[in-house]
Coordinates of C-alpha atoms and ligand atoms in Angstrom, one line a residue:
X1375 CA 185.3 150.5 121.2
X1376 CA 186.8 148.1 118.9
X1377 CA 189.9 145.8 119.9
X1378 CA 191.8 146.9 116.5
X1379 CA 191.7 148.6 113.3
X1380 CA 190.3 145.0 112.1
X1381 CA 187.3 145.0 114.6
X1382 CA 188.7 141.6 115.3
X1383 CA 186.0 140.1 117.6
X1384 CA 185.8 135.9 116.9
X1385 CA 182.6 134.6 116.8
X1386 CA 182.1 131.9 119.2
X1387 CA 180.9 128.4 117.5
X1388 CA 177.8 128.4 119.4
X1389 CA 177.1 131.9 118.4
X1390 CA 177.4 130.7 114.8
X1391 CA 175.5 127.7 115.0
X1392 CA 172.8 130.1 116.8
X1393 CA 173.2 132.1 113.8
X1394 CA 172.3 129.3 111.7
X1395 CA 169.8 127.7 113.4
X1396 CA 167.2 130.9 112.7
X1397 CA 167.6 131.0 109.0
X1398 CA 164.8 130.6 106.6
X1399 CA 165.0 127.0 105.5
X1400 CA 166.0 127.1 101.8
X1401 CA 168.2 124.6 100.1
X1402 CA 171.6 126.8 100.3
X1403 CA 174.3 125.3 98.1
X1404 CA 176.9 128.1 98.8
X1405 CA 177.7 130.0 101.3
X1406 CA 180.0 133.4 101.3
X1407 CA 181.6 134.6 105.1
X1408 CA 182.6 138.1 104.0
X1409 CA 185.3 139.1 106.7
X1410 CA 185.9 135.1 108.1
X1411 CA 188.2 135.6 110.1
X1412 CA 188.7 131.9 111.6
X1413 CA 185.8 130.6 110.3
X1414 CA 183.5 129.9 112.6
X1415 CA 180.8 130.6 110.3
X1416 CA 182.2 128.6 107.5
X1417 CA 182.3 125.7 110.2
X1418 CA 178.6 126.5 111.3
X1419 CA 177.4 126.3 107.5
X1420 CA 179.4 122.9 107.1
X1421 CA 177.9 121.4 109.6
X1422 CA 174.6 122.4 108.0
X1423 CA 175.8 120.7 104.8
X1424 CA 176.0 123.7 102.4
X1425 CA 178.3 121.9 99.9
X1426 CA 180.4 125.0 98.3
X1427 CA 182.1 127.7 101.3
X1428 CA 184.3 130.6 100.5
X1429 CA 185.9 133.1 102.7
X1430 CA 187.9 136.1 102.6
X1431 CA 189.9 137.0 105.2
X1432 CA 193.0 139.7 105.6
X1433 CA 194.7 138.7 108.3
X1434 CA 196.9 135.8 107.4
X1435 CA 197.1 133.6 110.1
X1436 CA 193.2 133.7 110.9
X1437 CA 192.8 133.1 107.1
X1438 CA 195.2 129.7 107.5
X1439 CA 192.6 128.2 110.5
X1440 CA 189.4 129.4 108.2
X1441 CA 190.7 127.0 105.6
X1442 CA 189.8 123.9 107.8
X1443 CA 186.5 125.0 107.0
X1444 CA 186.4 126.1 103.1
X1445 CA 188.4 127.8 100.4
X1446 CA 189.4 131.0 101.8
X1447 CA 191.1 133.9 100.4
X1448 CA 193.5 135.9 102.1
X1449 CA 193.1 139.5 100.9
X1450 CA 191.1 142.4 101.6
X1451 CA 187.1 142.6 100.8
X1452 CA 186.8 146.0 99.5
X1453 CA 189.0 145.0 96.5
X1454 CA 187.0 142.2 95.5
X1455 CA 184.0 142.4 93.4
X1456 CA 181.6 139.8 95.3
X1457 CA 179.5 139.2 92.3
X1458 CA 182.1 138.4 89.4
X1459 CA 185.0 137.4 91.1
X1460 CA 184.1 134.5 93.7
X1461 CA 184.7 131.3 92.1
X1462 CA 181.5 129.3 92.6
X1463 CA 181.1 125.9 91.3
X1464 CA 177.8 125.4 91.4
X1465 CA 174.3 127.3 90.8
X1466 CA 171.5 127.2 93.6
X1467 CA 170.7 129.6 96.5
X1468 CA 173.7 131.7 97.6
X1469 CA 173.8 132.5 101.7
X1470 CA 176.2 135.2 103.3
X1471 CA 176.9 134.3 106.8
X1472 CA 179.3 136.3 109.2
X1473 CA 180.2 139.3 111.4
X1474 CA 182.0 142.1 109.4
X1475 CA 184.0 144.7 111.4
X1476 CA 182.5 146.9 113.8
X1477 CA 185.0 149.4 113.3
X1478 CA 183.8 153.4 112.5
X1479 CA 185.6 155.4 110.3
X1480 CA 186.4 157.5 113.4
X1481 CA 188.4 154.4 115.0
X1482 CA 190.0 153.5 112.2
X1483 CA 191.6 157.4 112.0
X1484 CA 192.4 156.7 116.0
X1485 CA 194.6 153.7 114.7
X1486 CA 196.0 155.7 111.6
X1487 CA 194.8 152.0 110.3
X1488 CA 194.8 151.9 105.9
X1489 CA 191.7 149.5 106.5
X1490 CA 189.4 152.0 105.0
X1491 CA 186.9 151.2 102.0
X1492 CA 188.6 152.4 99.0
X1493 CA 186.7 154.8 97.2
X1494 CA 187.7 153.7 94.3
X1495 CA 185.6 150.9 94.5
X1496 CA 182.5 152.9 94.7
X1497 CA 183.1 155.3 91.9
X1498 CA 180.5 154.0 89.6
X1499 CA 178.1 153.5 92.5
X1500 CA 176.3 156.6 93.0
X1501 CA 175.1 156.8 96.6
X1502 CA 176.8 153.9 97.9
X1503 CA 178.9 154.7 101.2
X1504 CA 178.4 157.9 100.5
X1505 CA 178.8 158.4 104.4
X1506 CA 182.0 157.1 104.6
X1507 CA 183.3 160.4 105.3
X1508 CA 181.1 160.6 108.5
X1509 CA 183.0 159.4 111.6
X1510 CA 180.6 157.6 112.8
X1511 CA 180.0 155.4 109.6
X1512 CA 180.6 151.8 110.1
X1513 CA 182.8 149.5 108.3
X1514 CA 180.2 147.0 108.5
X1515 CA 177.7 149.4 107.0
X1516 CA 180.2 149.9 104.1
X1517 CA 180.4 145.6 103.6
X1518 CA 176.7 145.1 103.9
X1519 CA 176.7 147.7 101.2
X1520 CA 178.7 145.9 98.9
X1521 CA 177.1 143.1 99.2
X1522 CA 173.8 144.4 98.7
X1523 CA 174.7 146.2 95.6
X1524 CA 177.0 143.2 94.2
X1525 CA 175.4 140.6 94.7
X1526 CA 171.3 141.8 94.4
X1527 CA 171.9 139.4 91.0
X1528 CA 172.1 136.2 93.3
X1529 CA 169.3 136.7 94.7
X1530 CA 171.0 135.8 98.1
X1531 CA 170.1 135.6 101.4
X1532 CA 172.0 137.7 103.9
X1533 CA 172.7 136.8 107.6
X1534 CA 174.7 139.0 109.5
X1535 CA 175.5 140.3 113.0
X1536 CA 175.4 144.0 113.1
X1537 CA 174.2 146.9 115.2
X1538 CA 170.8 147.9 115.5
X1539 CA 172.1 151.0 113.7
X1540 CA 173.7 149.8 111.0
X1541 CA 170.1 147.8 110.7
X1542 CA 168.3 150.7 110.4
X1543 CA 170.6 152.3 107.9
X1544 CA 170.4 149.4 105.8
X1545 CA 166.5 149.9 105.0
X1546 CA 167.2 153.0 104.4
X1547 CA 170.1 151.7 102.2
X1548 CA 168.0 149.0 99.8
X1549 CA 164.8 151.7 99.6
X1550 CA 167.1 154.3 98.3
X1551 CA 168.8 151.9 95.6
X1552 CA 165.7 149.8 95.1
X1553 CA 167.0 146.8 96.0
X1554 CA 164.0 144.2 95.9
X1555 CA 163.7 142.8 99.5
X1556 CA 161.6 140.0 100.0
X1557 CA 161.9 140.3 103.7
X1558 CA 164.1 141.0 106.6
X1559 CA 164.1 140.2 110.2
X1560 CA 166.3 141.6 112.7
X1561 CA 166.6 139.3 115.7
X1562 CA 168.5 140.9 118.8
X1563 CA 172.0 139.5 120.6
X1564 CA 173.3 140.3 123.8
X1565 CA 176.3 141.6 122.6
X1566 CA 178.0 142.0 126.0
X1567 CA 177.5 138.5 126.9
X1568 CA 178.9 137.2 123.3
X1569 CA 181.8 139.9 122.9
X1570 CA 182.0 141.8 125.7
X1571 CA 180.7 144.8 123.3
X1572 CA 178.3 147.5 125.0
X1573 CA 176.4 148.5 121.8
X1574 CA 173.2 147.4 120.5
X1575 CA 173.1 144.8 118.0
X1576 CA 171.2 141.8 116.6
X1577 CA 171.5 139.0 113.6
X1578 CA 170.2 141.3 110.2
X1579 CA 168.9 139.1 108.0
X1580 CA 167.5 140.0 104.6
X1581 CA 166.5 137.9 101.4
X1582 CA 166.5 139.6 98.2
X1583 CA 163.9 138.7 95.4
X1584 CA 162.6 139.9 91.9
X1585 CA 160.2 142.7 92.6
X1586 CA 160.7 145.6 95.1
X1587 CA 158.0 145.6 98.2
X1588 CA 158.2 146.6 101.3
X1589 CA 161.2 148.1 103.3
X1590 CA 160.0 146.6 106.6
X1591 CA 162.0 144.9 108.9
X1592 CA 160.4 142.2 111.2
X1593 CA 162.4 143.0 114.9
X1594 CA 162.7 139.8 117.3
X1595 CA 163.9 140.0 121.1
X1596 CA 166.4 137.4 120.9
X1597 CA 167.7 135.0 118.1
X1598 CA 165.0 131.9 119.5
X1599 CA 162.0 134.4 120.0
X1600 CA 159.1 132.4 118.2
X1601 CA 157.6 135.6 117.2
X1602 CA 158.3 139.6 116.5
X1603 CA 157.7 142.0 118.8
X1604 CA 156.8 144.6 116.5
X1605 CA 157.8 145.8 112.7
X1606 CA 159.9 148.8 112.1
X1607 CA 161.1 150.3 108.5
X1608 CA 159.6 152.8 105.8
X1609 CA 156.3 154.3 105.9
X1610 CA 155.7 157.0 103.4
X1611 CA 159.2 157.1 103.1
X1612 CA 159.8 157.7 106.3
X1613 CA 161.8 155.8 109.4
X1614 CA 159.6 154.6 111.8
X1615 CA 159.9 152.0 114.9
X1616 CA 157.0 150.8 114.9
X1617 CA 154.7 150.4 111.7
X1618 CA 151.6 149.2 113.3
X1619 CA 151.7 151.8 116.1
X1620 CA 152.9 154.4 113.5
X1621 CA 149.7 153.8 111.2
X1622 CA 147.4 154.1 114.1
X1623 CA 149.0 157.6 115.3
X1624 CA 150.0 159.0 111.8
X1625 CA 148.0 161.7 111.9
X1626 CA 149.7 163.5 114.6
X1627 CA 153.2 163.1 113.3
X1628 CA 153.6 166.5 111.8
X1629 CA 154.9 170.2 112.4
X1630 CA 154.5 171.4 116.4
X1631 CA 153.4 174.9 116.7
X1632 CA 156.0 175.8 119.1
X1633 CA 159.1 175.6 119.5
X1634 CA 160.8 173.0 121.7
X1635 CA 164.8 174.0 123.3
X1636 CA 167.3 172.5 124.9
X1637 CA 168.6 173.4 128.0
X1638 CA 171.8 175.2 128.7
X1639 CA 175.3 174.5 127.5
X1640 CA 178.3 175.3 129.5
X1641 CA 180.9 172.8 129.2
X1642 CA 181.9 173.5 132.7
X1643 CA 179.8 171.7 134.8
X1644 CA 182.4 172.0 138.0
X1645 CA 182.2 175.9 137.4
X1646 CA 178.8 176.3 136.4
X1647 CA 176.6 174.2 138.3
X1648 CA 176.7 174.3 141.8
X1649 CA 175.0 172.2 144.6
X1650 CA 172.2 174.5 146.3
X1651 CA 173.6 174.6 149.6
X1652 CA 177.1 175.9 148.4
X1653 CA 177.2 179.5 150.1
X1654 CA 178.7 180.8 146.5
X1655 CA 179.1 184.8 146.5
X1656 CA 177.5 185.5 143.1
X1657 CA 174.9 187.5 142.9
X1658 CA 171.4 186.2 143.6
X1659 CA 170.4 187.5 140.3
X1660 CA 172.9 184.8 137.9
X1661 CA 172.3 182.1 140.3
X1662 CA 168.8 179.8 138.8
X1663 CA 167.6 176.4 140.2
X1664 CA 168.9 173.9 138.0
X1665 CA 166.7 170.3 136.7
X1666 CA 169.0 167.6 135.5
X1667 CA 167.9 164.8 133.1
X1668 CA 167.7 162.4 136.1
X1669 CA 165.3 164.6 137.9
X1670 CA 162.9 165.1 135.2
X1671 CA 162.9 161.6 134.9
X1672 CA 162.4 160.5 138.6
X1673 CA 159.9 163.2 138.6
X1674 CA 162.0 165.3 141.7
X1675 CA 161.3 168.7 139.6
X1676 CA 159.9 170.8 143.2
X1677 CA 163.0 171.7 144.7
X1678 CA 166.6 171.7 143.3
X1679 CA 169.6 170.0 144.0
X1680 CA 171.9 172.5 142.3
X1681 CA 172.0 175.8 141.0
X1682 CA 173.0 177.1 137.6
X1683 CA 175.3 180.3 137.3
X1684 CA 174.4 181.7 134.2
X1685 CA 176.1 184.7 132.9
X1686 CA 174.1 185.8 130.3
X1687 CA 170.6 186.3 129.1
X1688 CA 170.7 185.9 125.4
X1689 CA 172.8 184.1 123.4
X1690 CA 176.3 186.4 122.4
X1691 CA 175.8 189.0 124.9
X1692 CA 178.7 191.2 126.0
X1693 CA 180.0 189.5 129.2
X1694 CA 182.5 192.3 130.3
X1695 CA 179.7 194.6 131.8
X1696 CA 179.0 192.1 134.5
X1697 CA 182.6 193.9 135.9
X1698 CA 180.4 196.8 136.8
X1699 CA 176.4 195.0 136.8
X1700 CA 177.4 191.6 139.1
X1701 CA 181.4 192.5 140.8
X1702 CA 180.9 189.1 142.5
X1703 CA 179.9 187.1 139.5
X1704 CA 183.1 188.6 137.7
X1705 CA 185.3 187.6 140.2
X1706 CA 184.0 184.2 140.1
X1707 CA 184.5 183.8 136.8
X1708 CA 187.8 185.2 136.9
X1709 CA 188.7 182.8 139.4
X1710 CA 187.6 179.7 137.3
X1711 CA 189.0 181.8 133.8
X1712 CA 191.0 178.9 133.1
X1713 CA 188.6 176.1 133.0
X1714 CA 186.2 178.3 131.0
X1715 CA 188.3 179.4 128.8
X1716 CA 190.1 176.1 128.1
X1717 CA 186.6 174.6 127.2
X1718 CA 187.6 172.7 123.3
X1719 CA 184.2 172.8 121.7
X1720 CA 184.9 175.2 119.2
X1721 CA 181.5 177.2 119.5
X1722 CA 183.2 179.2 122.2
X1723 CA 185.9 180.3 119.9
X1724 CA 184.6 183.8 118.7
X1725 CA 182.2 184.6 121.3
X1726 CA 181.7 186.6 124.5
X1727 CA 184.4 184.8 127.3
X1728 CA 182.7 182.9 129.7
X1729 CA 179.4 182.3 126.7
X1730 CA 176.7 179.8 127.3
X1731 CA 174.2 178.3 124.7
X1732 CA 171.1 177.3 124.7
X1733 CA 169.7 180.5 126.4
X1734 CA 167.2 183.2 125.4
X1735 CA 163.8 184.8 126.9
X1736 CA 162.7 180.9 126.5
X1737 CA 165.2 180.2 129.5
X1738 CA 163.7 183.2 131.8
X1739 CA 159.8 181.8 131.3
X1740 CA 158.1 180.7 134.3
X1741 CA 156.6 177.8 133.4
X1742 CA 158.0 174.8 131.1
X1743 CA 157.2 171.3 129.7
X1744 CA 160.3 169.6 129.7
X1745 CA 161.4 165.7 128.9
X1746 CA 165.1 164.2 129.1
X1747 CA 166.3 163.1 125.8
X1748 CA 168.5 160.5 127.7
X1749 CA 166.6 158.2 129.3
X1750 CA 164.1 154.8 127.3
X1751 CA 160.9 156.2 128.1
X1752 CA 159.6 160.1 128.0
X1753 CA 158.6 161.5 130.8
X1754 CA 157.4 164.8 130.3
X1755 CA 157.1 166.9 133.3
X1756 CA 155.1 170.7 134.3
X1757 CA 157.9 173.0 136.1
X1758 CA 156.9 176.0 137.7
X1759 CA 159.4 178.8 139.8
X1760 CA 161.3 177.1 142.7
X1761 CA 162.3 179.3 145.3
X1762 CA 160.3 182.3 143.5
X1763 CA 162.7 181.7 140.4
X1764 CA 162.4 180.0 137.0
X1765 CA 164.0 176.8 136.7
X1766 CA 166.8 176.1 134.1
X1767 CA 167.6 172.5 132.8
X1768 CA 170.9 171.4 131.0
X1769 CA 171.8 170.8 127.6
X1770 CA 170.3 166.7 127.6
X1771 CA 166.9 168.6 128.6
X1772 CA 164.1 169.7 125.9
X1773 CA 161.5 171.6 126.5
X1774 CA 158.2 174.3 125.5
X1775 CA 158.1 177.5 127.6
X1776 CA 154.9 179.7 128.6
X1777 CA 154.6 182.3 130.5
X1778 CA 151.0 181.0 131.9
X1779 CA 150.8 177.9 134.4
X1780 CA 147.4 177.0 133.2
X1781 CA 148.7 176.4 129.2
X1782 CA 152.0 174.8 130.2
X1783 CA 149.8 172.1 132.5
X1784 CA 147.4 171.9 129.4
X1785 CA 150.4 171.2 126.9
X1786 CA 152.3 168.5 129.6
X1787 CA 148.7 167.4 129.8
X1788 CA 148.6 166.4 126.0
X1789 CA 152.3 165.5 126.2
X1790 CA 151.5 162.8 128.8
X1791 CA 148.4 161.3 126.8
X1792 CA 147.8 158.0 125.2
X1793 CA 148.1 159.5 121.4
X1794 CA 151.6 161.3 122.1
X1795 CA 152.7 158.0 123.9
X1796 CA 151.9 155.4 120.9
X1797 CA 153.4 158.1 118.5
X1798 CA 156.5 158.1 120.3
X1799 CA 156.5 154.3 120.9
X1800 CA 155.8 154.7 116.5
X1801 CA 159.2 157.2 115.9
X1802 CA 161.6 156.4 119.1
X1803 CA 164.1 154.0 118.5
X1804 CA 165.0 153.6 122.3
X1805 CA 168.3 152.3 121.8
X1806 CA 169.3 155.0 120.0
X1807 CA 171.8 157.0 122.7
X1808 CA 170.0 159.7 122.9
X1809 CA 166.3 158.0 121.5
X1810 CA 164.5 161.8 121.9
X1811 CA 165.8 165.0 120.0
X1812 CA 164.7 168.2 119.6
X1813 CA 164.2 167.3 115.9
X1814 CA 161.8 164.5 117.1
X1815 CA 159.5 166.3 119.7
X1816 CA 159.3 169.1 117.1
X1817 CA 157.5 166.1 114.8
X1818 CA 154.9 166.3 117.6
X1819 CA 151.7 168.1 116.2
X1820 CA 150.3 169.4 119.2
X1821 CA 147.8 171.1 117.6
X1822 CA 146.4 168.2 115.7
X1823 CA 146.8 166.3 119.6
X1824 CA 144.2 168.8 121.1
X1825 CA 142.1 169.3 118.3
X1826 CA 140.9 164.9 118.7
X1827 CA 141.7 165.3 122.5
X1828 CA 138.7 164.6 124.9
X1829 CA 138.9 168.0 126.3
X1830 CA 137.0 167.8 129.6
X1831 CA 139.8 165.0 130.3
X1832 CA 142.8 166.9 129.7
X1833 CA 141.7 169.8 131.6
X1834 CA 141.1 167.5 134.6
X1835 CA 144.6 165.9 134.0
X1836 CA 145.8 169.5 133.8
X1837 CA 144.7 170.7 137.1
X1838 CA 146.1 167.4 138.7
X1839 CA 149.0 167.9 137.0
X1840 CA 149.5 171.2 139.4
X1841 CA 148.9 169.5 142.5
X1842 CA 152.2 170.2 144.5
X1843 CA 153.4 173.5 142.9
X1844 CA 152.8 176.7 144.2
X1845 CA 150.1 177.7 142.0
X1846 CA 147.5 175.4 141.5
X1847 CA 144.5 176.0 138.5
X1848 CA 141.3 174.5 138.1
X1849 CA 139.6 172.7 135.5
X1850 CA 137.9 175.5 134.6
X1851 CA 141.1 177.8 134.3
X1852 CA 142.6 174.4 132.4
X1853 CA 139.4 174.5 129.8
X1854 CA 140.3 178.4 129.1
X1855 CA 143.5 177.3 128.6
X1856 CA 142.5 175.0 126.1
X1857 CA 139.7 177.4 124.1
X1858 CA 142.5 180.4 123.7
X1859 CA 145.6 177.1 122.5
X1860 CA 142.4 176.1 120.0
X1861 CA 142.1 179.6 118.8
X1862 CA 146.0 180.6 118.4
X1863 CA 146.6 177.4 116.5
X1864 CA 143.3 177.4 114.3
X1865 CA 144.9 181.3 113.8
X1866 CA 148.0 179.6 112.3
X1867 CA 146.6 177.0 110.1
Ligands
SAM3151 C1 184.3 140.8 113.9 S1 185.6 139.8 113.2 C2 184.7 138.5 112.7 C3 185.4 137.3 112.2 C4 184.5 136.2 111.8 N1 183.6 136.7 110.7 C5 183.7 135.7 112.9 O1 182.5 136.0 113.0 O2 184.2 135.0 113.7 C6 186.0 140.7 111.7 C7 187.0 140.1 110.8 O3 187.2 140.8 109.7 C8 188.5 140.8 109.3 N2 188.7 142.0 108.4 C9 188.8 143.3 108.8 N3 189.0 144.1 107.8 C10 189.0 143.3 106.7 C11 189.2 143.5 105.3 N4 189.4 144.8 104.8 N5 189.1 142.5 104.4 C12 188.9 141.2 104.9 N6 188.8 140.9 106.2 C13 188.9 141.9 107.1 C14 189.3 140.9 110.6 O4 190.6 140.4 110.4 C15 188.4 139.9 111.4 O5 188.9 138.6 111.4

């Protein structure tokens, strides 16, 4: 969270001089600090020799120790138009150096601050912080907008901390608008250690040229890494994380033929999940082994260290006939009335008291593929019955149901494969907080997966994979599995 509404975080001289020790070596004869707060990037670029430097600063005193360092103007950015109004003296290549805000819109409402791009400005930009309604839109974004769109002209080149985010929007941004980049490299900060910030974030930097080519971003590990790790950006229009891995897997990045859920919703974790050994006196009946995102990750997905008390079967039903069908469960709810019915997220409003989400016949199946969308690496696991009954998971949980072991261990089978793994490692961007959704998995063409799988393989990994439940199959069973899958799917397409 930011310190104030001015996301007033000073860049340390050596963070600076870092800064400008990666940049493309160009002969830069001005240089712009956006948001320059004391100036550490002015000072940076002096010392680099750039001959003309102008900031623009708001906050008055800061502005008065930037001007040891260049002419500096003490205003606000968003009324300035950074192509036409900056006074520069000379011609030659134009650099913007600095650190804008990392301020949301959501933080600035929380400080009832007036630092909020003026619309205004963008009237007769079509498309251009056009999310600065969301709440999660980023003053920085908004800057680095304005400076794309302002000053494409120059022909500048761009260096700027940011999140990893706002990096990724950015592509998105100059793709959208056409704005010719002639590359861009995103080199990655430990922003914890500089400014005590827990977010992900790196030096952006981006040089625009004449002809539009290739919205691809070149990512580094840290501002002296020698070389990129890998290249993430537009591919057929589309986001991906990893180009090279995305053009080797693109073929299965397409339309699942099943639908993947997410576990339950409740809201009430202290009501509604239990730990197993609680003697509760709820009816055995509501009461379900429960998987959490850590377990599914750790792999502990045979026994279960809580149970779920789930009221319901299907999404809306009427929950004032469990008075007569489950006495106990009622009175436990009624007991705990207060906490459930105090829960804020407005999809409770309107519905059944004591509701959950996320539930259906999908909940009930017996067998599941399920991965945490939490965690920097997928790890999809096969859950069968524990303790006779089907196991539930909670709402940070995804998953495929089935109501046969052998085609659930056939799917996890395909799920763990080498194809599914570099197509993730193409779309995830890990940092993301929650790097797998529901939208995501769904990408996953399964079908395509087993129709260039090696299928003798998978069914062997499909049997292992049962090694330890109740109910183990055979190859055989798995390869039956796989023929009726084959035929379901060829049905569909
Ligand atoms: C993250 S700090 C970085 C300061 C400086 N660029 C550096 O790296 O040391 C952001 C700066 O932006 C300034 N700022 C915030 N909103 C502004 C606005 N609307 N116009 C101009 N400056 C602004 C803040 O006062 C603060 O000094």
């Amino acid at each position: 969270m930011p310190n104030n509404e001015f996301g007033d975080f000073q860049t340390p001289l050596n963070l600076a001089r870092a800064v400008v020790a990666t940049l493309p070596p160009r002969d830069y004869r001005k240089v712009l600090e956006p948001t320059c707060g004391t100036g550490a990037f002015l000072q940076a670029a002096a010392e680099l020799g750039v001959p003309q430097r102008i900031g623009v600063e708001i906050q008055p005193a800061h502005a008065e120790l930037a001007a040891a360092h260049g002419e500096v103007r003490q205003q606000c950015v968003f009324g300035l138009d950074l192509g036409a109004d900056l006074p520069w003296a000379a011609e030659g290549e134009l650099l913007v150096l600095g650190n804008p805000p990392w301020v949301t819109m959501a933080d600035l409402t929380r400080f009832g601050s007036a630092n909020v791009p003026v619309k205004s400005n963008v009237r007769n930009r079509p498309g251009m912080a056009a999310r600065t309604g969301e709440s999660n839109f980023d003053v920085a974004e908004y800057i680095w907008q304005k400076l794309l769109i302002e000053l494409r002209g120059h022909r500048p080149t761009i260096a700027m901390l940011c999140k990893t985010q706002v990096a990724r929007n950015l592509l998105g941004f100059c793709a959208e608008h056409g704005i010719p980049l002639a590359g861009a490299t995103l080199r990655l900060i430990d922003s914890h250690r500089w400014f005590g910030a827990n977010v992900d974030a790196g030096l952006l930097t981006v040089h625009i040229g004449q002809t539009v080519g290739e919205y691809t971003c070149a990512l580094y590990e840290s501002l002296e890494a020698a070389t990129p790790s890998r290249h993430f950006g537009l591919v057929g229009g589309k986001l991906v994380a990893d180009v090279a891995a995305y053009t080797r897997t693109a073929e299965a990045d397409g339309s699942a033929p099943l639908e993947w859920r997410q576990g339950v919703k409740h809201d009430a974790t202290a009501v509604m999940e239990l730990p197993a050994d609680t003697q509760a006196r709820i009816e055995e009946e509501h009461l379900y082994p429960l998987l959490k995102s850590s377990d599914l990750f750790h792999g502990n997905t045979t026994t279960a260290r809580r149970r779920l008390v789930l009221p319901q079967r299907r999404l809306g039903q009427d929950t004032t006939e469990l008075a007569g069908t489950a006495p106990e469960l009622w009175a436990y709810l009624q007991e705990h009335a207060a906490a459930l019915d105090g829960r804020r997220s407005a999809i409770y409003r309107a519905r059944p008291r004591f509701s959950v989400f996320g539930i259906g016949d999908y909940t009930f199946a017996p067998y599941k593929v399920a991965v945490s969308g939490m965690y920097k690496k997928a790890e999809f696991r096969l859950l069968a019955p524990i303790d006779g009954r089907p196991v539930t998971l909670d709402d940070t949980c995804y998953f495929l149901s089935s109501a046969d072991l052998a085609e659930a261990a056939v799917l996890t089978a395909l799920l763990r494969g080498p194809t599914t793994a570099t197509l993730l490692s193409a779309l995830v961007f890990w940092d993301a907080k929650r790097p797998i959704t529901k939208k995501l998995l769904q990408r996953i063409d399964l079908a395509r997966l087993l129709a260039t799988a090696d299928h003798r393989g998978l069914a062997e990994s499909a049997a292992k994979l049962t090694v330890g439940l109740p109910e183990q199959i055979t190859p055989a069973r798995a390869r039956r599995a796989i023929r009726s899958l084959t035929a379901r799917w060829d049905a569909l397409s």
